[in-house]
XYZ file of C-alpha atoms in Angstrom:
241
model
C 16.063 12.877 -6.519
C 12.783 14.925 -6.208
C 9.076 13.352 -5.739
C 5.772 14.504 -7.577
C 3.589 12.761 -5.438
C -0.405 12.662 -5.060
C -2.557 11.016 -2.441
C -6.225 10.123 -2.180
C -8.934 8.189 -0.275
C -12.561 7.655 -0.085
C -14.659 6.461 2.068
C -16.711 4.599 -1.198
C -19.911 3.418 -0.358
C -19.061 2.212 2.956
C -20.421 4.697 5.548
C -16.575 5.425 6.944
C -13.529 5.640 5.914
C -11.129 3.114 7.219
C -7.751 3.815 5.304
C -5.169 6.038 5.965
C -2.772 7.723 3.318
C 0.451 9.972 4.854
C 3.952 10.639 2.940
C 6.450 12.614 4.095
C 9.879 13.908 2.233
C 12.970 15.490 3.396
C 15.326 16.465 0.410
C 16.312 13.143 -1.527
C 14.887 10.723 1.389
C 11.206 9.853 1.503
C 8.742 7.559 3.023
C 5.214 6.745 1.346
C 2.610 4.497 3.516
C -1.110 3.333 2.496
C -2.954 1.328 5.666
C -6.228 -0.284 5.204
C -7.893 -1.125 8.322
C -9.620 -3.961 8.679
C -13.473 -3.354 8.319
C -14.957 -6.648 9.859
C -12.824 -5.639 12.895
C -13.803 -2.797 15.411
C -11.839 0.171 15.048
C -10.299 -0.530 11.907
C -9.562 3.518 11.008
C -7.692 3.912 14.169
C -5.303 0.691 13.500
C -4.408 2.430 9.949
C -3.874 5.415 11.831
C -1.484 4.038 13.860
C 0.235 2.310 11.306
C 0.423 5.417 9.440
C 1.590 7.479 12.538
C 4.110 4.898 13.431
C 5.622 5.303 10.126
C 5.167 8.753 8.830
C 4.454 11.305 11.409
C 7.451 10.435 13.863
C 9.896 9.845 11.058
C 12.572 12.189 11.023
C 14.230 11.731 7.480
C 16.855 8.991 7.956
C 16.342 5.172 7.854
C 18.654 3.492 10.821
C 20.166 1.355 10.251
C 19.108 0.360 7.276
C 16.096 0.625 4.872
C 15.513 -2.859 4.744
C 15.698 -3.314 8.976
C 14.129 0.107 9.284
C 11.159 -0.534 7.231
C 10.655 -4.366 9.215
C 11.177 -2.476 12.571
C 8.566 0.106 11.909
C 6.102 -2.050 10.576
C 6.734 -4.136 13.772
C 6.498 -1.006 16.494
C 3.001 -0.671 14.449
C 1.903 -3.831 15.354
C 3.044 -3.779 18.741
C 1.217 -0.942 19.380
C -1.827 -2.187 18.366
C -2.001 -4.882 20.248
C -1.518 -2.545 23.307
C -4.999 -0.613 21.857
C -6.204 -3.765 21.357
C -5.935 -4.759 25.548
C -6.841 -1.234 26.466
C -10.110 -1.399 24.334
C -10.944 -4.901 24.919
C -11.383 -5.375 21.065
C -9.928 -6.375 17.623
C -7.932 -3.694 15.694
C -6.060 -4.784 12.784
C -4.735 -3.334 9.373
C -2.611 -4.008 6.257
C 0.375 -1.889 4.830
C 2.328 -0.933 2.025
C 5.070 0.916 2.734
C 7.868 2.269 0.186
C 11.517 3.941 1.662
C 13.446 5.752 -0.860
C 17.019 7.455 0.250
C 18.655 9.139 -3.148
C 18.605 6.294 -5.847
C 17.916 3.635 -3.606
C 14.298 2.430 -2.701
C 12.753 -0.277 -0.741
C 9.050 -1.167 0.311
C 7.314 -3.829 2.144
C 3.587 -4.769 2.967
C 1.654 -7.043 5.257
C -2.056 -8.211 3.899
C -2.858 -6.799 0.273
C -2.460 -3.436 0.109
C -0.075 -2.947 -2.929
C 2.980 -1.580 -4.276
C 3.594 -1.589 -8.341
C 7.004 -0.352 -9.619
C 6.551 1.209 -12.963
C 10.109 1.873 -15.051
C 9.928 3.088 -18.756
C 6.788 3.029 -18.687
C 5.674 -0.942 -17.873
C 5.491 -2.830 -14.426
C 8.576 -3.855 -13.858
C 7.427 -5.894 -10.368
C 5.146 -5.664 -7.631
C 4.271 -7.141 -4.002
C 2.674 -10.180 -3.317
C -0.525 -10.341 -1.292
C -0.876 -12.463 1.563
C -4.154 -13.632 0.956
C -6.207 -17.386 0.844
C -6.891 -16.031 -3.281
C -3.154 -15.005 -3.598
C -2.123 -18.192 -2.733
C -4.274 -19.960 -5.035
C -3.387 -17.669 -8.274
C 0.464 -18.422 -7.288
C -0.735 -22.373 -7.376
C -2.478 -22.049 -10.622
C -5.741 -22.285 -9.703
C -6.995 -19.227 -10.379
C -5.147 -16.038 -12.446
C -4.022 -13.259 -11.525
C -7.270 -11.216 -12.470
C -9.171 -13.600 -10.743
C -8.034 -12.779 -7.468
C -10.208 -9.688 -7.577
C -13.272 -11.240 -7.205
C -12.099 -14.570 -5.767
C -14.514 -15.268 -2.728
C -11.431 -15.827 -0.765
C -9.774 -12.331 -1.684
C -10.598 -10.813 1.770
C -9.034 -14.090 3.572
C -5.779 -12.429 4.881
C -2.508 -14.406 6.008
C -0.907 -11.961 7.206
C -2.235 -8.455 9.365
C -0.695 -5.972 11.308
C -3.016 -6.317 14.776
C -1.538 -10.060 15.176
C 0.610 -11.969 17.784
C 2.008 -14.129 15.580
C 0.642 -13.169 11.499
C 2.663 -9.272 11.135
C 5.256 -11.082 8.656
C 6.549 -7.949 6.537
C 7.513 -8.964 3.256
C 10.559 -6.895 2.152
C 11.286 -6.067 -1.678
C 14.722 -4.542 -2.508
C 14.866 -4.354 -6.551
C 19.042 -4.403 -7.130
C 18.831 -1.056 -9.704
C 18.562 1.772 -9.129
C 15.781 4.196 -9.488
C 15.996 6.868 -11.995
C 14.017 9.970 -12.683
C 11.025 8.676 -14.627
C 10.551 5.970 -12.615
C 7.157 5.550 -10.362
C 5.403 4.027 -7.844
C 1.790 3.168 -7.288
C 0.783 2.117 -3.894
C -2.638 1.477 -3.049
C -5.615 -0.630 -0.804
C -7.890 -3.292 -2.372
C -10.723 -0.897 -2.952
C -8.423 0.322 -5.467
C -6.489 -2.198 -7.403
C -9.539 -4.868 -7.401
C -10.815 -2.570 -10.036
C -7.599 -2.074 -12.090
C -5.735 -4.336 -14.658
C -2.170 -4.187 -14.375
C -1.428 -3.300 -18.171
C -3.658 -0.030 -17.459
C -1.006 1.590 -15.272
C 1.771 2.081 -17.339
C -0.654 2.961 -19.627
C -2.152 5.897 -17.548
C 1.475 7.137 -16.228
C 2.648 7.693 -20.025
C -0.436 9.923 -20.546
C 0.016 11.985 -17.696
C 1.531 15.130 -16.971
C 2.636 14.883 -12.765
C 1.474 12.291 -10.404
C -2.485 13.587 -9.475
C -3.213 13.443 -13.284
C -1.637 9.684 -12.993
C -3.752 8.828 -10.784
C -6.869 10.814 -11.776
C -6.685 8.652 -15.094
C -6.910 5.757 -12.558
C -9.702 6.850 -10.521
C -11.633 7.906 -13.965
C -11.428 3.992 -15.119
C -13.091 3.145 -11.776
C -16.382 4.555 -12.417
C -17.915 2.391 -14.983
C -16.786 -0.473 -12.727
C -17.342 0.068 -9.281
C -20.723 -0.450 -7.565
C -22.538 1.970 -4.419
C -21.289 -0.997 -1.872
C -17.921 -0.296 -2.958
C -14.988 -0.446 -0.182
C -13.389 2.312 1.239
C -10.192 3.465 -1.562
C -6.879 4.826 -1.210
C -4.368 5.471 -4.248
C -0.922 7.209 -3.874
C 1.255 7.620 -6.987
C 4.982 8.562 -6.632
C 6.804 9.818 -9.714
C 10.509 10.284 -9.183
C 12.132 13.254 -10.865
């Protein structure tokens, strides 16, 4: 397997920019990470940093032992670590993460918070992660739907962080096919997908040509519907050759 891949962020209309985006690939392995730190909490760009760091930069192409326990572990070690910036700096640092693992045909991802993963095969969403949110949990009980949860006043109400003693849960996702060239991955923070419908990504994948024109056709849909307040916005789009 090969990767097309393109990343992005913005700072928005916020005055800094507290995601981080990082990939890295090594022949038929790769691992894919978008961290959104949390901006009502000091030091939010340095948490996603150090998810991102944790993850990416130290990586050195193999998942031991597994994807499934690597992934969890990592995501873990993240947290950890922030909580030790968090007792040096005498302040709150915390983050969310999506985080996809693929070795050959196989591919796994996990997040904590709602940054999101969607899994795209011929063309359609074929699944995607859950948010751990207050307005997650109400769409899943039927109060609201899922568009809703975009502007839900409870949509920034987060379960589950990493920055927490006891709310870094990763969720793990581990679809039983295999990928196949075609196949694609969006992952992206809430400054992002609050502004997208789900029907409009395989949509925008079957008109492009590689991965940055995927996602420009995103971004492009974004302008006639974000405001100048917007939040910061991160988009990486994965297509598997």
């Amino acid at each position: 397997m090969k990767f097309d891949v393109f990343a992005y962020t913005n700072k928005g209309g916020r005055s800094y920019n507290q995601d981080h985006v990082s990939f890295r690939t090594i022949e038929q392995n790769g691992i894919f990470v978008v961290a959104d730190g949390l901006g009502g909490h000091s030091f939010g760009e340095l948490a996603s940093e150090i998810v991102c760091n944790t993850m990416v930069e130290e990586w050195d192409g193999t998942f031991q032992p597994d994807q499934k326990g690597w992934l969890q572990e990592k995501i873990i070690e993240s947290n950890r670590r922030i909580l030790k910036e968090q007792e040096e700096r005498n302040s709150v640092l915390k983050s969310t993460v999506v985080a996809l693992s693929v070795v050959g045909d196989k591919a796994v991802w996990a997040n904590v918070g709602d940054s999101r993963l969607y899994y795209v095969h011929e063309g359609e969403v074929q699944s995607y992660t859950n948010d751990h949110s207050v307005a997650y949990k109400k769409y899943k009980g039927g109060e609201i739907t899922r568009q809703e949860i975009c502007t839900d006043p409870d949509q920034s109400a987060l379960l589950r962080t990493v920055g927490s003693e006891d709310r870094c849960k990763p969720e793990i996702y581990a679809p039983e096919t295999s990928i196949v060239p075609g196949d694609a991955f969006l992952l992206c923070s809430d400054g992002m997908w609050e502004f997208i419908r789900d029907g409009e990504i395989g949509i925008d994948l079957q008109r492009a040509v590689n991965a940055e024109a995927w996602a420009k056709h995103l971004l492009l849909r974004l302008m006639d519907r974000i405001n100048e307040e917007n939040d910061n916005l991160s988009i990486m789009t994965v297509i598997v050759k």
